[in-house]
Tab-separated table of C-alpha atoms in Angstrom:
chain	number	residue	atom	x	y	z
A	17	SER	CA	47.734	131.455	98.854
A	18	PHE	CA	49.027	127.901	99.133
A	19	GLY	CA	50.810	125.293	97.086
A	20	GLN	CA	49.279	122.571	94.967
A	21	ASP	CA	49.828	119.812	97.521
A	22	HIS	CA	48.121	121.865	100.226
A	23	PHE	CA	45.210	122.629	97.913
A	24	ASP	CA	44.901	118.975	96.895
A	25	ALA	CA	44.530	118.005	100.552
A	26	LEU	CA	41.644	120.478	100.888
A	27	ASN	CA	40.040	119.469	97.589
A	28	ILE	CA	38.820	116.158	98.984
A	29	PRO	CA	37.124	113.949	96.348
A	30	SER	CA	33.441	114.084	97.138
A	31	LEU	CA	30.172	112.678	95.858
A	32	ASN	CA	28.021	115.262	97.646
A	33	GLY	CA	30.015	118.292	96.501
A	34	LYS	CA	31.880	120.005	99.331
A	35	PHE	CA	32.261	123.765	99.024
A	36	LEU	CA	35.695	125.344	98.799
A	37	ALA	CA	35.303	129.055	99.523
A	38	LEU	CA	38.159	130.968	97.869
A	39	THR	CA	38.885	134.583	96.967
A	40	THR	CA	39.214	133.865	93.212
A	41	ASP	CA	38.008	131.239	90.747
A	42	ALA	CA	41.485	130.297	89.487
A	43	ARG	CA	41.114	126.723	90.785
A	44	ARG	CA	37.510	126.205	89.699
A	45	LEU	CA	38.172	123.353	87.259
A	46	GLN	CA	40.381	121.518	89.760
A	47	ILE	CA	37.568	121.818	92.301
A	48	ALA	CA	34.931	120.599	89.836
A	49	ALA	CA	37.111	117.662	88.751
A	50	LYS	CA	36.969	116.268	92.297
A	51	GLY	CA	33.185	116.632	92.518
A	52	ASN	CA	33.334	119.752	94.656
A	53	VAL	CA	31.884	123.237	94.244
A	54	LEU	CA	33.512	126.660	94.179
A	55	ALA	CA	32.110	129.161	96.668
A	56	VAL	CA	33.137	132.769	97.249
A	57	TYR	CA	35.020	133.876	100.351
A	58	HIS	CA	34.549	137.530	101.301
A	59	ASN	CA	36.500	138.890	104.280
A	60	ASP	CA	35.375	142.516	104.392
A	61	LEU	CA	31.748	142.548	105.483
A	62	ASN	CA	31.558	145.676	107.615
A	63	THR	CA	33.689	148.260	105.813
A	64	GLY	CA	31.526	151.250	104.898
A	65	TRP	CA	28.416	150.019	106.680
A	66	SER	CA	27.775	153.430	108.251
A	67	THR	CA	28.072	155.341	104.961
A	68	ASN	CA	26.781	152.865	102.379
A	69	SER	CA	23.115	152.007	102.103
A	70	PRO	CA	22.191	148.319	102.088
A	71	ALA	CA	21.624	148.562	98.337
A	72	GLN	CA	25.084	150.057	97.818
A	73	SER	CA	26.711	147.425	100.025
A	74	ALA	CA	24.942	144.538	98.297
A	75	ALA	CA	26.005	145.943	94.921
A	76	ILE	CA	29.619	146.215	96.108
A	77	PHE	CA	29.584	142.616	97.335
A	78	ASN	CA	28.114	141.399	94.056
A	79	GLN	CA	30.707	143.326	92.058
A	80	TYR	CA	33.481	141.768	94.134
A	81	VAL	CA	32.229	138.342	93.061
A	82	LEU	CA	31.893	139.356	89.402
A	83	ASN	CA	35.414	140.793	89.424
A	84	ASN	CA	37.069	137.785	91.036
A	85	HIS	CA	34.963	134.700	90.351
A	86	THR	CA	33.751	134.779	86.738
A	87	SER	CA	36.906	134.365	84.642
A	88	THR	CA	36.624	130.553	84.394
A	89	GLY	CA	32.873	129.986	84.625
A	90	PRO	CA	29.568	131.317	85.930
A	91	ARG	CA	29.237	133.335	89.093
A	92	PRO	CA	29.058	130.991	92.106
A	93	ASP	CA	25.770	130.816	93.992
A	94	TRP	CA	27.308	130.446	97.460
A	95	ILE	CA	29.249	133.099	99.373
A	96	ALA	CA	30.836	132.842	102.829
A	97	MET	CA	31.053	136.275	104.474
A	98	ASN	CA	33.267	137.141	107.432
A	99	GLU	CA	31.899	138.301	109.859
A	100	ILE	CA	29.161	139.916	111.972
A	101	SER	CA	30.649	142.609	114.218
A	102	SER	CA	30.310	141.338	117.770
A	103	SER	CA	30.149	144.804	119.326
A	104	LEU	CA	27.954	146.506	116.712
A	105	TRP	CA	25.431	143.673	116.503
A	106	VAL	CA	24.912	143.727	120.263
A	107	ASN	CA	24.877	147.506	120.754
A	108	ASP	CA	23.810	149.288	117.563
A	109	PRO	CA	20.294	148.812	116.145
A	110	ASN	CA	21.288	150.769	113.016
A	111	TYR	CA	23.988	148.198	112.265
A	112	ARG	CA	21.549	145.333	112.777
A	113	ALA	CA	19.045	146.954	110.421
A	114	TRP	CA	21.766	147.588	107.811
A	115	LEU	CA	22.996	143.994	107.990
A	116	ILE	CA	19.533	142.439	107.783
A	117	GLU	CA	18.526	144.537	104.774
A	118	THR	CA	21.878	143.974	103.047
A	119	MET	CA	21.509	140.231	103.480
A	120	ARG	CA	17.925	140.400	102.171
A	121	LEU	CA	19.208	142.058	99.017
A	122	MET	CA	22.039	139.518	98.712
A	123	LYS	CA	19.425	136.745	98.713
A	124	GLU	CA	16.446	138.275	96.911
A	125	THR	CA	18.150	140.631	94.440
A	126	ASN	CA	21.603	139.102	93.924
A	127	HIS	CA	20.376	135.512	94.442
A	128	PHE	CA	23.198	134.329	96.688
A	129	ASN	CA	23.104	131.627	99.319
A	130	VAL	CA	25.015	133.348	102.119
A	131	ILE	CA	26.877	131.721	104.997
A	132	LEU	CA	27.373	134.595	107.433
A	133	PHE	CA	29.969	133.934	110.122
A	134	ALA	CA	28.932	134.980	113.620
A	135	PRO	CA	31.356	135.308	116.570
A	136	PHE	CA	28.751	134.192	119.113
A	137	ALA	CA	28.824	130.674	120.480
A	138	ASN	CA	25.752	131.444	122.593
A	139	PRO	CA	23.963	134.689	121.690
A	140	GLY	CA	21.578	135.981	124.320
A	141	ALA	CA	19.726	138.988	122.920
A	142	ASN	CA	18.165	140.695	119.879
A	143	ALA	CA	15.748	137.905	119.070
A	144	ALA	CA	13.769	139.993	116.579
A	145	SER	CA	16.940	140.725	114.610
A	146	TRP	CA	18.086	137.104	114.600
A	147	THR	CA	14.641	135.999	113.474
A	148	ALA	CA	14.664	138.517	110.625
A	149	LEU	CA	18.194	137.533	109.594
A	150	SER	CA	17.216	133.866	109.517
A	151	ASN	CA	15.115	134.517	106.419
A	152	TYR	CA	18.153	135.376	104.318
A	153	VAL	CA	21.304	133.578	105.496
A	154	TYR	CA	22.878	130.553	107.042
A	155	ILE	CA	24.791	131.405	110.225
A	156	GLY	CA	28.339	130.117	110.610
A	157	VAL	CA	28.381	129.556	114.377
A	158	GLU	CA	31.878	130.194	115.720
A	159	ASN	CA	31.970	127.828	118.659
A	160	TYR	CA	35.671	127.085	118.945
A	161	LEU	CA	36.610	124.106	121.104
A	162	SER	CA	40.362	124.116	121.586
A	163	GLY	CA	42.549	121.045	121.743
A	164	GLU	CA	43.447	121.884	125.327
A	165	GLU	CA	39.795	122.026	126.345
A	166	ILE	CA	38.971	118.729	124.676
A	167	LYS	CA	42.038	117.024	126.127
A	168	ALA	CA	41.017	118.244	129.600
A	169	GLN	CA	37.695	116.465	129.041
A	170	ASN	CA	39.514	113.250	128.021
A	171	TYR	CA	38.474	113.701	124.369
A	172	SER	CA	34.843	113.225	125.329
A	173	VAL	CA	32.437	113.279	122.389
A	174	SER	CA	29.544	113.872	124.785
A	175	TRP	CA	31.259	116.954	126.257
A	176	CYS	CA	31.892	118.418	122.794
A	177	GLN	CA	28.320	117.595	121.893
A	178	SER	CA	27.002	119.438	124.943
A	179	GLN	CA	28.937	122.567	123.937
A	180	TYR	CA	27.603	122.454	120.390
A	181	GLN	CA	24.065	121.674	121.539
A	182	SER	CA	24.225	124.765	123.737
A	183	SER	CA	24.865	126.867	120.622
A	184	VAL	CA	21.937	125.284	118.782
A	185	ASN	CA	19.662	125.914	121.763
A	186	SER	CA	20.777	129.536	122.111
A	187	TYR	CA	20.245	130.418	118.455
A	188	SER	CA	16.984	128.494	118.258
A	189	SER	CA	15.602	130.362	121.265
A	190	LEU	CA	16.239	133.631	119.390
A	191	GLY	CA	14.466	132.536	116.213
A	192	MET	CA	17.305	131.037	114.146
A	193	PRO	CA	16.194	127.575	112.928
A	194	ARG	CA	18.526	124.605	113.311
A	195	GLN	CA	18.521	124.129	109.528
A	196	LYS	CA	20.213	127.518	109.184
A	197	LEU	CA	23.089	126.791	111.605
A	198	VAL	CA	26.507	125.814	110.244
A	199	LEU	CA	29.146	124.935	112.821
A	200	THR	CA	32.436	126.757	112.216
A	201	GLU	CA	35.729	125.479	113.645
A	202	HIS	CA	39.502	125.744	113.085
A	203	PHE	CA	41.983	123.349	111.501
A	204	ALA	CA	45.101	123.848	113.581
A	205	HIS	CA	47.170	126.072	115.832
A	206	THR	CA	50.042	125.529	118.234
A	207	LEU	CA	49.984	128.494	120.618
A	208	SER	CA	48.913	127.504	124.118
A	209	GLY	CA	46.212	129.598	125.730
A	210	THR	CA	44.591	131.001	122.600
A	211	GLY	CA	41.298	129.267	123.321
A	212	TRP	CA	40.834	127.898	119.819
A	213	GLY	CA	42.340	125.379	117.459
A	214	ARG	CA	45.113	123.023	118.449
A	215	ALA	CA	46.321	125.461	121.130
A	216	GLY	CA	49.441	123.798	122.461
A	217	ILE	CA	48.692	120.066	122.435
A	218	THR	CA	50.689	117.507	120.474
A	219	SER	CA	49.961	116.396	116.941
A	220	ASN	CA	48.557	113.033	118.055
A	221	GLU	CA	46.420	114.710	120.719
A	222	TRP	CA	45.052	117.109	118.108
A	223	ASN	CA	44.066	114.128	115.969
A	224	GLN	CA	41.992	112.822	118.880
A	225	ALA	CA	40.410	116.227	119.418
A	226	ILE	CA	39.441	116.531	115.741
A	227	VAL	CA	37.815	113.100	115.808
A	228	ALA	CA	35.863	113.901	119.006
A	229	ARG	CA	34.479	117.217	117.848
A	230	SER	CA	33.730	115.919	114.330
A	231	GLN	CA	31.547	113.162	115.769
A	232	ALA	CA	29.919	115.612	118.149
A	233	ALA	CA	29.075	118.007	115.315
A	234	LEU	CA	27.501	115.183	113.360
A	235	ASN	CA	25.499	114.010	116.385
A	236	VAL	CA	24.081	117.480	117.057
A	237	GLY	CA	22.779	117.756	113.513
A	238	PHE	CA	24.026	121.113	112.280
A	239	ALA	CA	22.940	122.088	108.780
A	240	GLY	CA	26.578	122.040	107.713
A	241	TYR	CA	30.172	122.434	108.829
A	242	SER	CA	32.851	124.939	107.847
A	243	SER	CA	36.477	125.301	108.802
A	244	PHE	CA	39.210	127.797	108.089
A	245	ALA	CA	42.510	126.618	106.614
A	246	TRP	CA	45.291	129.179	106.457
A	247	VAL	CA	48.796	128.914	105.062
A	248	TYR	CA	50.617	126.432	107.256
A	249	ASN	CA	53.299	128.809	108.556
A	250	HIS	CA	50.595	131.089	109.982
A	251	MET	CA	49.655	128.070	112.076
A	252	LEU	CA	53.260	127.591	113.231
A	253	VAL	CA	53.283	124.002	111.951
A	254	SER	CA	54.999	122.356	109.009
A	255	LYS	CA	53.254	121.997	105.665
A	256	GLU	CA	53.264	118.229	106.070
A	257	GLU	CA	51.613	118.480	109.480
A	258	MET	CA	48.932	120.851	108.182
A	259	ILE	CA	48.119	118.504	105.310
A	260	HIS	CA	47.934	115.620	107.786
A	261	PHE	CA	45.311	117.464	109.853
A	262	GLU	CA	43.264	118.139	106.721
A	263	GLN	CA	43.367	114.418	105.931
A	264	VAL	CA	42.109	113.615	109.433
A	265	TYR	CA	39.122	115.874	108.766
A	266	ALA	CA	38.578	114.196	105.403
A	267	SER	CA	38.372	110.738	106.949
A	268	HIS	CA	35.583	111.576	109.418
A	269	PRO	CA	31.966	112.430	108.513
A	270	LEU	CA	30.742	115.987	109.106
A	271	PRO	CA	27.392	117.725	108.619
A	272	ALA	CA	26.947	118.802	104.986
A	273	ILE	CA	24.693	121.458	103.446
A	274	SER	CA	22.542	120.099	100.645
A	275	GLY	CA	22.272	122.012	97.385
A	276	THR	CA	25.071	123.099	95.073
A	277	THR	CA	25.788	125.497	92.264
A	278	ALA	CA	24.120	124.377	89.033
A	279	PRO	CA	26.325	122.372	86.624
A	280	TYR	CA	27.841	124.218	83.655
A	281	ILE	CA	29.742	123.411	80.454
A	282	SER	CA	33.475	124.026	80.859
A	283	LEU	CA	34.353	122.986	77.293
A	284	GLY	CA	31.659	122.899	74.613
A	285	PRO	CA	31.463	120.696	71.499
A	286	GLN	CA	34.073	121.494	68.879
A	287	ASN	CA	31.870	120.698	65.860
């Protein structure tokens, strides 16, 4: 939850229709008015995986969307799902099979475009599973470059680019095409040593880090870009500072997925 001013900073006026992935559709018309597109955010991917069949899980996910995202318009076509279990994906073939089949049903039966977040900057195994998964989802690659790391490299675009290119190479070698890879990063944070987000550097230094990694992401040619934005006090910064960081993102080009939810009539003719 966040206030109107915080939302307005995220709802950047756009000609190519940026996605805002939210847990309800209460702000759908505000999103559409700025040329953007409502997507679904789902934060509970793995609950019940060992007891629910893929068909049951896909039905539960679809019902979640119908319950929360259809009061002000049609069901959105895009859903961002958080996240692949790092331990289960690596170690449990039953989990991999469940996830692949569930995502197949999400695409082929429920007709969603899924962005599936993956906590692997550089995966190194299970090529057959990655290849199978690539048929059904985009992967949100969580390659977090912290402000401290980027500052230590003197805000080098080429260094950021090398880190991102490493992710592309790793996923590609396991069968995940570049056009299915969406870079995922963080807006802000102030705790030193966390290894992600702002992580202890100053506000001005974080501006420089955002600019460097934004250019690097664009240079690498990801299929798209996603970023998390939480309530400002969870980031241990002021609301004004959080909005400022969002505006820095807005002023620098980033990779963008093509294709949006179909247009719809929000208010029909009165006579």
